[in-house]
Coordinates of C-alpha atoms and ligand atoms in Angstrom, one line a residue:
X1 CA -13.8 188.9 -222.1
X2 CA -16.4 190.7 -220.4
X3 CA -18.1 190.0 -217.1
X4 CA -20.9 188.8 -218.4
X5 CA -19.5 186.9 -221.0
X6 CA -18.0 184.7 -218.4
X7 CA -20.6 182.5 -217.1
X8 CA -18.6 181.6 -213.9
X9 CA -18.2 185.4 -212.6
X10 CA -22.5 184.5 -212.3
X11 CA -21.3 182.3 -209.5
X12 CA -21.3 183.3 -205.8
X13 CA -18.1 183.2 -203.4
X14 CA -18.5 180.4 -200.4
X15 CA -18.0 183.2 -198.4
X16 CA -20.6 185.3 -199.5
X17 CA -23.3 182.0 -199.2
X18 CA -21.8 181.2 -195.6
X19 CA -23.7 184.6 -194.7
X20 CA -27.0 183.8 -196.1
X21 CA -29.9 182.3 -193.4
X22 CA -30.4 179.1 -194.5
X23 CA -27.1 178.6 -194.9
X24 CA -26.5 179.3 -191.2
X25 CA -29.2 177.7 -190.4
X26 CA -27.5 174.0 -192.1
X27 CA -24.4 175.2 -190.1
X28 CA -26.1 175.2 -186.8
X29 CA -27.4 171.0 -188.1
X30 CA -23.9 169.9 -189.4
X31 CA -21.2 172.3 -188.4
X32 CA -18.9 174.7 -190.5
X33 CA -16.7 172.4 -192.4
X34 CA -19.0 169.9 -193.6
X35 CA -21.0 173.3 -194.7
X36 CA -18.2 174.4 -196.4
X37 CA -17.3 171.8 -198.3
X38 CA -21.0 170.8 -199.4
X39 CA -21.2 174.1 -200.6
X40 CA -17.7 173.5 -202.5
X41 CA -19.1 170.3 -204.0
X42 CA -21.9 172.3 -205.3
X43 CA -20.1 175.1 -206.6
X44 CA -18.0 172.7 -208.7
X45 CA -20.5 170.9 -209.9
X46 CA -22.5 173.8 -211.2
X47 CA -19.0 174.9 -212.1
X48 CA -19.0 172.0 -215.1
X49 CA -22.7 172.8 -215.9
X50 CA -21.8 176.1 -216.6
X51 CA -19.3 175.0 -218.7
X52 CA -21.1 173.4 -221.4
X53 CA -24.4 175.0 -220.8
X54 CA -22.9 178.7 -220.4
X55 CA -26.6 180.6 -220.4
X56 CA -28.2 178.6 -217.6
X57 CA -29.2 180.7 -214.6
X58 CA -27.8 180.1 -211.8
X59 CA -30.2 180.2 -208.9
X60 CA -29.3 180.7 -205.1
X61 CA -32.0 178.8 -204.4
X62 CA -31.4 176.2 -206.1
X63 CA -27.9 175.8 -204.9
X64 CA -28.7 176.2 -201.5
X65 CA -31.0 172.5 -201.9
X66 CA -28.3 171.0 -203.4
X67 CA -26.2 171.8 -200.8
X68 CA -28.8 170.6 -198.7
X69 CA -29.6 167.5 -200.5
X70 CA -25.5 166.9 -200.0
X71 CA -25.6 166.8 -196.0
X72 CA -28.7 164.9 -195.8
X73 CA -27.4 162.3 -198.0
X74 CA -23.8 162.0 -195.9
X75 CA -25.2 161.8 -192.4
X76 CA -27.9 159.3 -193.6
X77 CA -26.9 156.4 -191.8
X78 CA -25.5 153.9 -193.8
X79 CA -27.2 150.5 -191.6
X80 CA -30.6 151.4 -191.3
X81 CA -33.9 149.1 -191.1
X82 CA -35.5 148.0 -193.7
X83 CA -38.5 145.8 -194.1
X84 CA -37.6 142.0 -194.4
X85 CA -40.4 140.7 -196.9
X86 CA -38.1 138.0 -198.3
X87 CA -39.9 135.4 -196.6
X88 CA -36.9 134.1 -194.3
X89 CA -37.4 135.2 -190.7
X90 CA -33.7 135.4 -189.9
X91 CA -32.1 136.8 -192.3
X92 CA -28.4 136.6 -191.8
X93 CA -27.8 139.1 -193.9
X94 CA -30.5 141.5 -192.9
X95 CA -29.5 141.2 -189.1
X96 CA -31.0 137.7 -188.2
X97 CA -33.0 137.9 -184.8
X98 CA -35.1 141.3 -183.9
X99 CA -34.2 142.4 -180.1
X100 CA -37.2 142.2 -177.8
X101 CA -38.3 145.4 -176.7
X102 CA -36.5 144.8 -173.1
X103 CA -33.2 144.0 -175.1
X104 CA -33.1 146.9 -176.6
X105 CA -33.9 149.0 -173.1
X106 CA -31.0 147.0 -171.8
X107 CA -28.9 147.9 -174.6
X108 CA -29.7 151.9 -173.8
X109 CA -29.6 152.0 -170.2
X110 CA -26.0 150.8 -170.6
X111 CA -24.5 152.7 -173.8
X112 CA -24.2 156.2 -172.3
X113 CA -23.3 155.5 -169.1
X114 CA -20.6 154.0 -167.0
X115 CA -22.3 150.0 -166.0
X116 CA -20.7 147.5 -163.5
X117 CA -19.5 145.4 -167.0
X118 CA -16.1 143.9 -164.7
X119 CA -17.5 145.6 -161.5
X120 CA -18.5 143.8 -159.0
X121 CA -20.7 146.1 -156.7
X122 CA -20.7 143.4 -153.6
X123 CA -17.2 144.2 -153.0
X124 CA -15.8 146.6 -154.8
X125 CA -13.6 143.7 -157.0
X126 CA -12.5 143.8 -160.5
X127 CA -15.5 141.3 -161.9
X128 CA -15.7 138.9 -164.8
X129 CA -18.0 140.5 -167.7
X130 CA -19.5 136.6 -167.7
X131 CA -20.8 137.0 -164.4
X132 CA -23.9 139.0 -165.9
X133 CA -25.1 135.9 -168.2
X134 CA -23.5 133.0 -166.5
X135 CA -26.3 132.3 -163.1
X136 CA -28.9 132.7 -165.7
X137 CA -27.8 130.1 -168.3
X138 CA -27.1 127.8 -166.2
X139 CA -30.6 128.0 -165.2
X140 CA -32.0 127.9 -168.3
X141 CA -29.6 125.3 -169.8
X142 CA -28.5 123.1 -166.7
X143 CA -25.3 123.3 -167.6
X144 CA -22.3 123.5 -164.5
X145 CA -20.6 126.6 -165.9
X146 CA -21.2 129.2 -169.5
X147 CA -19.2 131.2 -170.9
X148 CA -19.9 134.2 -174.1
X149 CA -18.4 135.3 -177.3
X150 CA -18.6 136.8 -180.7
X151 CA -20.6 134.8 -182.2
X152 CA -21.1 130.8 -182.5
X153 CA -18.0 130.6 -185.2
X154 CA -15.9 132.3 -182.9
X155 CA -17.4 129.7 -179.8
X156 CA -16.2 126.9 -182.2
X157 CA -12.9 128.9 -182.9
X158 CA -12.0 128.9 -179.1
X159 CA -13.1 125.2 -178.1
X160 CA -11.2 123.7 -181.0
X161 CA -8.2 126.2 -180.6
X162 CA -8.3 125.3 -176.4
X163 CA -8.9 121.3 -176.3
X164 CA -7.5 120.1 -179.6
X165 CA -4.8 122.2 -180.8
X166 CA -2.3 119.9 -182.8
X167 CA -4.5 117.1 -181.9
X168 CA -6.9 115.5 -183.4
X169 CA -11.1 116.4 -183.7
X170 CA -13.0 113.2 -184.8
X171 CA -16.2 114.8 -187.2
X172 CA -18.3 112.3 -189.0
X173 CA -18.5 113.5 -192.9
X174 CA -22.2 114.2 -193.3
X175 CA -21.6 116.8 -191.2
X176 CA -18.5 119.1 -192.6
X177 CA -21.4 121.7 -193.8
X178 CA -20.0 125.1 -194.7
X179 CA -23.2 127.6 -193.3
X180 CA -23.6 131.2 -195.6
X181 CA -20.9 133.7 -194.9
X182 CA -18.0 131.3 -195.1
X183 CA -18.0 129.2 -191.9
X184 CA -16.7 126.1 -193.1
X185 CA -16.1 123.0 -190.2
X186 CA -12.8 121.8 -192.3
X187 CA -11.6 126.1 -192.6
X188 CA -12.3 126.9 -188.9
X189 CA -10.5 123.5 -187.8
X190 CA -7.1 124.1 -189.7
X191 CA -6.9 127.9 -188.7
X192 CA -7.9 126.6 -185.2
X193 CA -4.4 124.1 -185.2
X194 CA -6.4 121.2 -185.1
X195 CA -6.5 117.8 -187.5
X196 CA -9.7 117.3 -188.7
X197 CA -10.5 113.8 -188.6
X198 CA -13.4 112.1 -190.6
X199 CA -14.8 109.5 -190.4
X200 CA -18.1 107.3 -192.1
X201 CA -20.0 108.2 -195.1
X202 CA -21.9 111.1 -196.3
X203 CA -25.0 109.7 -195.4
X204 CA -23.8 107.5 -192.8
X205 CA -21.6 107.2 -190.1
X206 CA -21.4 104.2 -187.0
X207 CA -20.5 104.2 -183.7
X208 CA -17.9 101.8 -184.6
X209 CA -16.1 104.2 -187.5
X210 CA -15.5 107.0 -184.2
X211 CA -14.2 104.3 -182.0
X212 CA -12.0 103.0 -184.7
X213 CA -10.4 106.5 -185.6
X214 CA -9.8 107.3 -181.8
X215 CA -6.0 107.0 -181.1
X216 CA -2.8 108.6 -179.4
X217 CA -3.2 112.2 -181.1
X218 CA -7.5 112.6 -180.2
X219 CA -8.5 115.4 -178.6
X220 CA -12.2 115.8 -179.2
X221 CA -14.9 113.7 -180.6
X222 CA -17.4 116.2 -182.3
X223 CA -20.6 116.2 -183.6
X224 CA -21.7 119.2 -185.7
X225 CA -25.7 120.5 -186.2
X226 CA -26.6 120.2 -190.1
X227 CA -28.3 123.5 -189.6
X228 CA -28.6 124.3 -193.1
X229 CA -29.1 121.3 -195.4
X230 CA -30.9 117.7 -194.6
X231 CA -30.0 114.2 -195.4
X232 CA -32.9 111.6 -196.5
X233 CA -33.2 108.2 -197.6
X234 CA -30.3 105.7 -196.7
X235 CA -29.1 107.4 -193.6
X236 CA -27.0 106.5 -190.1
X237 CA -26.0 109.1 -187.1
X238 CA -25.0 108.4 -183.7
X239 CA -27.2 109.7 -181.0
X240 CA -25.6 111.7 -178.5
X241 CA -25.5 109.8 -175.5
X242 CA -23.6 106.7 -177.4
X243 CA -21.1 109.5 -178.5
X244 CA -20.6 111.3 -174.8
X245 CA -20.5 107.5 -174.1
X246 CA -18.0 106.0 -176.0
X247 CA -15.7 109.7 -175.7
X248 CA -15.8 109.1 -172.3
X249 CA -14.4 105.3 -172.3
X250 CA -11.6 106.6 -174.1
X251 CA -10.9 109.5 -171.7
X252 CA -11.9 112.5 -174.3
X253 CA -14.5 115.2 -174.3
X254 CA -17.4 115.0 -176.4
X255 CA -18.5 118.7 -177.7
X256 CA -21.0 119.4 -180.2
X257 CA -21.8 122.5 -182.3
X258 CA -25.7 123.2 -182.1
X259 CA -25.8 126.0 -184.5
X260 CA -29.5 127.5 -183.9
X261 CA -29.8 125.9 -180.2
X262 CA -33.3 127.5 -179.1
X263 CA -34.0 126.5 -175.8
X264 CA -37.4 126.2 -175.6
X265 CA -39.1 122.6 -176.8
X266 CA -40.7 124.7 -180.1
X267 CA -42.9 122.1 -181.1
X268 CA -45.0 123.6 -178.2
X269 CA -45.6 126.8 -180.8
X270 CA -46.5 124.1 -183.3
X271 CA -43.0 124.7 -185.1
X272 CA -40.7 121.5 -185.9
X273 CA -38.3 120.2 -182.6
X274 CA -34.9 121.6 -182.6
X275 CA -32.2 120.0 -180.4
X276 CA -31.7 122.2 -177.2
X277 CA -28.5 122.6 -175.2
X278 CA -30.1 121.7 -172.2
X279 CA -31.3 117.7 -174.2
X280 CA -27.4 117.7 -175.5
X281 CA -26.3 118.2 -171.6
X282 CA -28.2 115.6 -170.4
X283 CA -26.7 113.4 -172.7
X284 CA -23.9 113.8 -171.7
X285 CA -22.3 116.4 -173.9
X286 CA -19.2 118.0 -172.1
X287 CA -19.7 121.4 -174.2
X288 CA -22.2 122.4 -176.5
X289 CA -22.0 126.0 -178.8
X290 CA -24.8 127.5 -180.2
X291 CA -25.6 130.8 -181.6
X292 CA -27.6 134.1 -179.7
X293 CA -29.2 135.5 -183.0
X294 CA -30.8 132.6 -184.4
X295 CA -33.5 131.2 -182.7
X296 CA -32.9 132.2 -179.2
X297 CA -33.6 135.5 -180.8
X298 CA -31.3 137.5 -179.3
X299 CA -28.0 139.8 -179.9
X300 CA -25.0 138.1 -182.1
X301 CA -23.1 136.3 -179.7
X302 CA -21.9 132.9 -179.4
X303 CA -22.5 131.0 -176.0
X304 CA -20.6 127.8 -174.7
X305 CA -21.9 125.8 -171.8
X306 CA -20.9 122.8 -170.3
X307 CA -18.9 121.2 -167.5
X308 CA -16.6 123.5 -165.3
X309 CA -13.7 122.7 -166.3
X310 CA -13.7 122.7 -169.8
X311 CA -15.4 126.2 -169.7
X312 CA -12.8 127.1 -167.3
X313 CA -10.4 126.2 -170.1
X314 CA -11.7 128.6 -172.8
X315 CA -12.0 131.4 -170.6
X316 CA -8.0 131.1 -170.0
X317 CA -7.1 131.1 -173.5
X318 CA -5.7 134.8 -174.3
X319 CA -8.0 134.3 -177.6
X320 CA -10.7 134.4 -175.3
X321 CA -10.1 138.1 -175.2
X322 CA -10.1 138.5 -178.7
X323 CA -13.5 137.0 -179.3
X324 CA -15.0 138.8 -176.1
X325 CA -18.4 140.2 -176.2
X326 CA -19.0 144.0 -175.3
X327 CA -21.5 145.7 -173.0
X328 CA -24.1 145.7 -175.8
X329 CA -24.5 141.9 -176.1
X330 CA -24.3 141.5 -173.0
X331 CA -27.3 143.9 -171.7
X332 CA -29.0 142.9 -174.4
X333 CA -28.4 138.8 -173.8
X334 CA -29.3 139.0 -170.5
X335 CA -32.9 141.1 -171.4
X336 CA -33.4 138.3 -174.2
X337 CA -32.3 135.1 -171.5
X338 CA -34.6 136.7 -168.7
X339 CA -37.6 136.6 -171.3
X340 CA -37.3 132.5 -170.9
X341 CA -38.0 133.1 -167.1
X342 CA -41.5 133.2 -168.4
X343 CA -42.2 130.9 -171.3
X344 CA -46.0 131.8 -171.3
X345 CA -45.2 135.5 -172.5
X346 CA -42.7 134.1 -174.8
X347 CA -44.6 134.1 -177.5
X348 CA -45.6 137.9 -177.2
X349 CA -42.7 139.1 -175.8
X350 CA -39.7 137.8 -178.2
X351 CA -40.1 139.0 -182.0
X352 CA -38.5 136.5 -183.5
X353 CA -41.2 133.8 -182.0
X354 CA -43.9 135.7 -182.3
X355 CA -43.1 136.4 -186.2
X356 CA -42.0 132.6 -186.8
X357 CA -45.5 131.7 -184.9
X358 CA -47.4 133.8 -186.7
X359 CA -50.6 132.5 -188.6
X360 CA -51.7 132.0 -192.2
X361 CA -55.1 133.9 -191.5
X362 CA -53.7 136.9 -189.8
X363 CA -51.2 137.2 -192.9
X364 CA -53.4 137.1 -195.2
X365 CA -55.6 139.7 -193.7
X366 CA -52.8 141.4 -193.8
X367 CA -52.4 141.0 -197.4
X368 CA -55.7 141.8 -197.9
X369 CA -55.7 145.0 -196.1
X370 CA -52.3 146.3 -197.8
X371 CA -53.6 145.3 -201.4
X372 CA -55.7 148.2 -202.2
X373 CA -52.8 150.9 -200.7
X374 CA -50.6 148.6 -203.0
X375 CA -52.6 148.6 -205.9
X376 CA -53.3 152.3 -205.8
X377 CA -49.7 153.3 -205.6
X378 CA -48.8 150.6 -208.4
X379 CA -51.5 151.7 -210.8
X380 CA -50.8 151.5 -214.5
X381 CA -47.5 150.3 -213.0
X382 CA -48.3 146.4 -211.7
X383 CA -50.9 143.9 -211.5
X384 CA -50.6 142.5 -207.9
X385 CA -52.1 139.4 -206.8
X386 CA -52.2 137.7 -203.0
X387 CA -50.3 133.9 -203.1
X388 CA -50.0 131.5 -200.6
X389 CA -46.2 130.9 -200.0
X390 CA -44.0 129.2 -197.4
X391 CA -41.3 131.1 -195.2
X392 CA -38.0 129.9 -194.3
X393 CA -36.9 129.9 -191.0
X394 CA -33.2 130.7 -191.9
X395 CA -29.7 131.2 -191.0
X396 CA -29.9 127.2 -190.9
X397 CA -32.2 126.3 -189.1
X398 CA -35.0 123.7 -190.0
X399 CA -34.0 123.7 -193.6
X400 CA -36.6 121.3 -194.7
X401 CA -39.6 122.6 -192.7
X402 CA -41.3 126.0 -194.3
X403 CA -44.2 128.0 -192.7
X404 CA -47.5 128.8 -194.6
X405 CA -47.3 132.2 -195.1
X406 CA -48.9 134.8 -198.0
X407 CA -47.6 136.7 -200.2
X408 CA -48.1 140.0 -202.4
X409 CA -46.8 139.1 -206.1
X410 CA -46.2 142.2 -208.4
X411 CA -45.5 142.0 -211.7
X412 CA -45.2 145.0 -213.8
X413 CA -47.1 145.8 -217.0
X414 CA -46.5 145.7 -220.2
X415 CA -43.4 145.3 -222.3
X416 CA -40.4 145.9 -220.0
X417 CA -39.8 142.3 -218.9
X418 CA -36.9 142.0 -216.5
X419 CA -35.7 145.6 -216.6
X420 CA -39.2 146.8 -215.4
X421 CA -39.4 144.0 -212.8
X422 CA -35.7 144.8 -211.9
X423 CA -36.7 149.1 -211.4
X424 CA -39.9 148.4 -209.3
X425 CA -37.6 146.4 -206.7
X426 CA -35.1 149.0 -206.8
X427 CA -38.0 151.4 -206.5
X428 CA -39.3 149.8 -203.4
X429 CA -35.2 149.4 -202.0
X430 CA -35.0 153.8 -202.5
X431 CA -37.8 154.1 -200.5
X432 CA -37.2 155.7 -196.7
X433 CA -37.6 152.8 -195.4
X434 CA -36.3 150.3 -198.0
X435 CA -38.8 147.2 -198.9
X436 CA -36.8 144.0 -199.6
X437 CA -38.8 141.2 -201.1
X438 CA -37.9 138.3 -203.6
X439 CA -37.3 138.2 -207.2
X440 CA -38.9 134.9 -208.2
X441 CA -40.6 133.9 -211.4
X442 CA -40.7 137.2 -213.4
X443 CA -42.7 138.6 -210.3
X444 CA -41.4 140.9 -207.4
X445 CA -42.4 138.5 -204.2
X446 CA -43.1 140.1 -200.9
X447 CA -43.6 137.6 -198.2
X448 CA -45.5 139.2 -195.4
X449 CA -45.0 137.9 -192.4
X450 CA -42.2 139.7 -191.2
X451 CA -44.6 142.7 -191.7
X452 CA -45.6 144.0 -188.6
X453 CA -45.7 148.1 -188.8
X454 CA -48.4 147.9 -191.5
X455 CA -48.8 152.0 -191.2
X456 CA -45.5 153.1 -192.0
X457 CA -45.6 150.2 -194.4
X458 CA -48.7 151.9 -196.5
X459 CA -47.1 155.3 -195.5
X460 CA -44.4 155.5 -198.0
X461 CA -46.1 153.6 -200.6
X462 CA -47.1 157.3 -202.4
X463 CA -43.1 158.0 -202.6
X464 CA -42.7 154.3 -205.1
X465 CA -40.8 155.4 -207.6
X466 CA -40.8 158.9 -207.5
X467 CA -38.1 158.9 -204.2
X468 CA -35.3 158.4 -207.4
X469 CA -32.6 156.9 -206.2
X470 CA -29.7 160.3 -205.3
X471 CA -26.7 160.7 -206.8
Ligands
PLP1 C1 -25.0 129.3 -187.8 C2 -24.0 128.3 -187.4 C3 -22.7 128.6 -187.1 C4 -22.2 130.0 -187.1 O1 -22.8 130.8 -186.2 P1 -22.7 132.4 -186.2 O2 -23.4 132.8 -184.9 O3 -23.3 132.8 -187.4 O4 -21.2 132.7 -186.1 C5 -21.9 127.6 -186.8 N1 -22.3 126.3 -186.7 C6 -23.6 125.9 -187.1 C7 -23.9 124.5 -187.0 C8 -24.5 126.9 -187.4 O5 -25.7 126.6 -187.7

């Protein structure tokens, strides 16, 4: 065979592309070795072209993009925002709450550089990380002592696993929910070590069915939020107080798990009343859990608070360690805690109110200034309408209540059905900032009031469906 007549002698060595400028250049972005083996990558796949299409050029140039195209695809970040249009404010599993401005400036004053997390700068003492929240929600909530972990699963992990390990937890049966992401009451007791113990109905539970299944082996009476489903018609719960109450007569602890837990009195923003920590408290709730990314709106984290001792408790279980929060959450709980100092600027200052807040009108002049842009990138591609819709709140809260909201609805054209409805979503998801809506009704659905960067919104629009998706 002659040189020519073997289509991979056309090839060049790595060595001899490792000298050429833009080559360099890459190596100064990404360092040698991931050069090097981008360049490999390339090589061999223009290696198999060659091999059944043995007269195709084979441009430097060209390689020298792919390459390219290689690097910038492996250190794109794999979690990156997106824009929420599904129509549920927190999104669990879009990332739930969006950090207030001074959240996130806590978050990066801490991360790259040494912070007083177990310090404590008064007298030069090993500190407790808890310190930094613990003043404040007390303040806020009322409650004697508080204490921070993971998130609220892993709060309801610790209580159960601290006061009622091989004991017994008395749960009424409307409320063993199961919330998204497998957090299931019944799951998170048994891997806890404690005995669930039910009592009443589905729909309806007395005081007298608790009182009746308290006994030698009860550790905890405890009342669960619904969060994310409702109970109508024929229905019976125990408030609070005649819970704490009766838990109390027999000598136990009465605990409940909030879920949501905002602690602001929301029907103030003209949104549907949500129990607060600081209402269970005062009715005598010895411990209450409750989530930091749902409508508190801050980082994931799961805060305890109640009396003194019982905090005191948890915090001396070695699990406690295992669940701890790190410097992150708790910068960036203390920025979003600090923000309820001032409820007047609440409504501006934390995004996650100010989103849930927001009005009909100023979505829909939203919508109306974003259909043109839409309908110019979509031509011969969509018909788009605007719709009144209704937004979820989410991640369990207020399931039954929705917010009036608008929405664009895109449907493609022509024949196509589901497949074409199915490529303009994936079209919108490749974009550089990826657009997640709803599929709903043979119609692509984007709820807008999670919108709030309208420019870089309409900024990428040119790119639908020509940013095809890379290998
Ligand atoms: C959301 C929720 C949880 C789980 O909280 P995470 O912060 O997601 O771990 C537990 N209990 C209730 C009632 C909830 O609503």
């Amino acid at each position: 065979m002659t040189e020519t007549a073997n289509p991979f002698a056309r090839l060049p060595s790595v060595d001899s592309l490792l000298a050429h400028p833009d080559i360099a250049s890459l190596k100064q972005c990404y360092g040698h070795s991931a050069v090097v083996a981008s360049l490999r990558s390339s090589l061999t796949e223009l290696r198999e072209t060659l091999s059944s299409q043995p007269d195709l050029e084979c441009d430097l140039g060209n390689l020298i993009t792919d390459c390219r195209q290689r690097l910038t695809i492996q250190f794109k970040p794999s979690l990156q925002p997106v824009f929420n249009l599904t129509g549920t404010v927190l999104h669990t599993n879009l990332g739930r709450a969006l950090l207030a401005d001074e959240a996130v400036e806590a978050v990066l004053a801490v991360l790259a550089s040494p912070c007083n997390l177990e310090y404590n700068l008064a007298d030069a003492r090993r500190g407790d990380r808890d310190d930094h929240i613990d003043g404040l929600i007390r303040e806020l909530t009322g409650a004697q002592a508080a204490t921070v972990v993971n998130n609220n699963a892993a709060a309801v992990f610790l209580l159960l696993n601290t006061l009622a390990m091989r004991k017994e937890v008395i749960v009424s049966r409307g409320e063993l929910i199961e919330i998204g992401g497998a957090f299931r009451i019944p799951d998170i007791m048994s891997r806890a070590g404690a005995r669930l113990r039910e009592v009443g109905t589905t729909n309806r539970t007395h005081l007298k069915d608790y009182a009746e299944a308290v006994g030698p082996r009860t550790a905890l009476i405890m009342k669960v939020h619904r969060s994310n489903y409702a109970i109508e018609g024929f229905t019976a719960t125990v408030p609070e107080g005649q819970l704490a109450e009766l838990a109390h007569d027999k000598g136990l602890p009465f605990v409940e798990d909030l879920g949501s837990g905002t602690l602001i009195d929301l029907s103030v923003h003209g949104l549907p009343k949500e129990p607060t920590p600081q209402q269970a408290l005062a009715k005598g709730t010895d411990l209450v859990s409750f989530s930091g990314d749902k409508l508190l709106g801050g980082p994931q984290a799961g805060i305890l608070v109640g009396s003194k001792e019982l905090i005191g408790k948890l915090k001396r279980n070695p699990l406690k360690r295992a669940l701890r929060v790190d410097k992150m959450t708790l910068a960036a709980l203390e920025a979003t805690l600090k923000l309820y100092r001032s409820p007047e600027l609440l409504a501006r200052q934390l995004p996650t109110l100010r989103l849930l807040i927001r009005t009909e009108e100023d979505i829909r002049s939203l919508a109306q200034r974003i259909l043109p842009p839409m309908q110019a990138a979509l031509i011969n591609q969509a018909e788009i309408s605007i719709e009144s819709c209704r937004s979820q709140i989410g991640s369990g809260s207020l399931p039954v209540d929705r917010l009036p909201s608008v929405s664009l609805v895109i449907k493609p054209k022509g024949k196509g059905g589901g497949k074409a409805l199915n490529r303009l979503a994936q079209a919108f998801r490749d974009l550089p900032i990826p657009v997640v809506g709803r599929l709903e009704n043979g119609a692509l659905r984007f709820d807008l009031r999670c919108l709030e960067d309208e420019a870089a919104f309409i900024s990428q629009l040119a790119m639908v469906g020509h940013g095809a998706r890379q290998p």
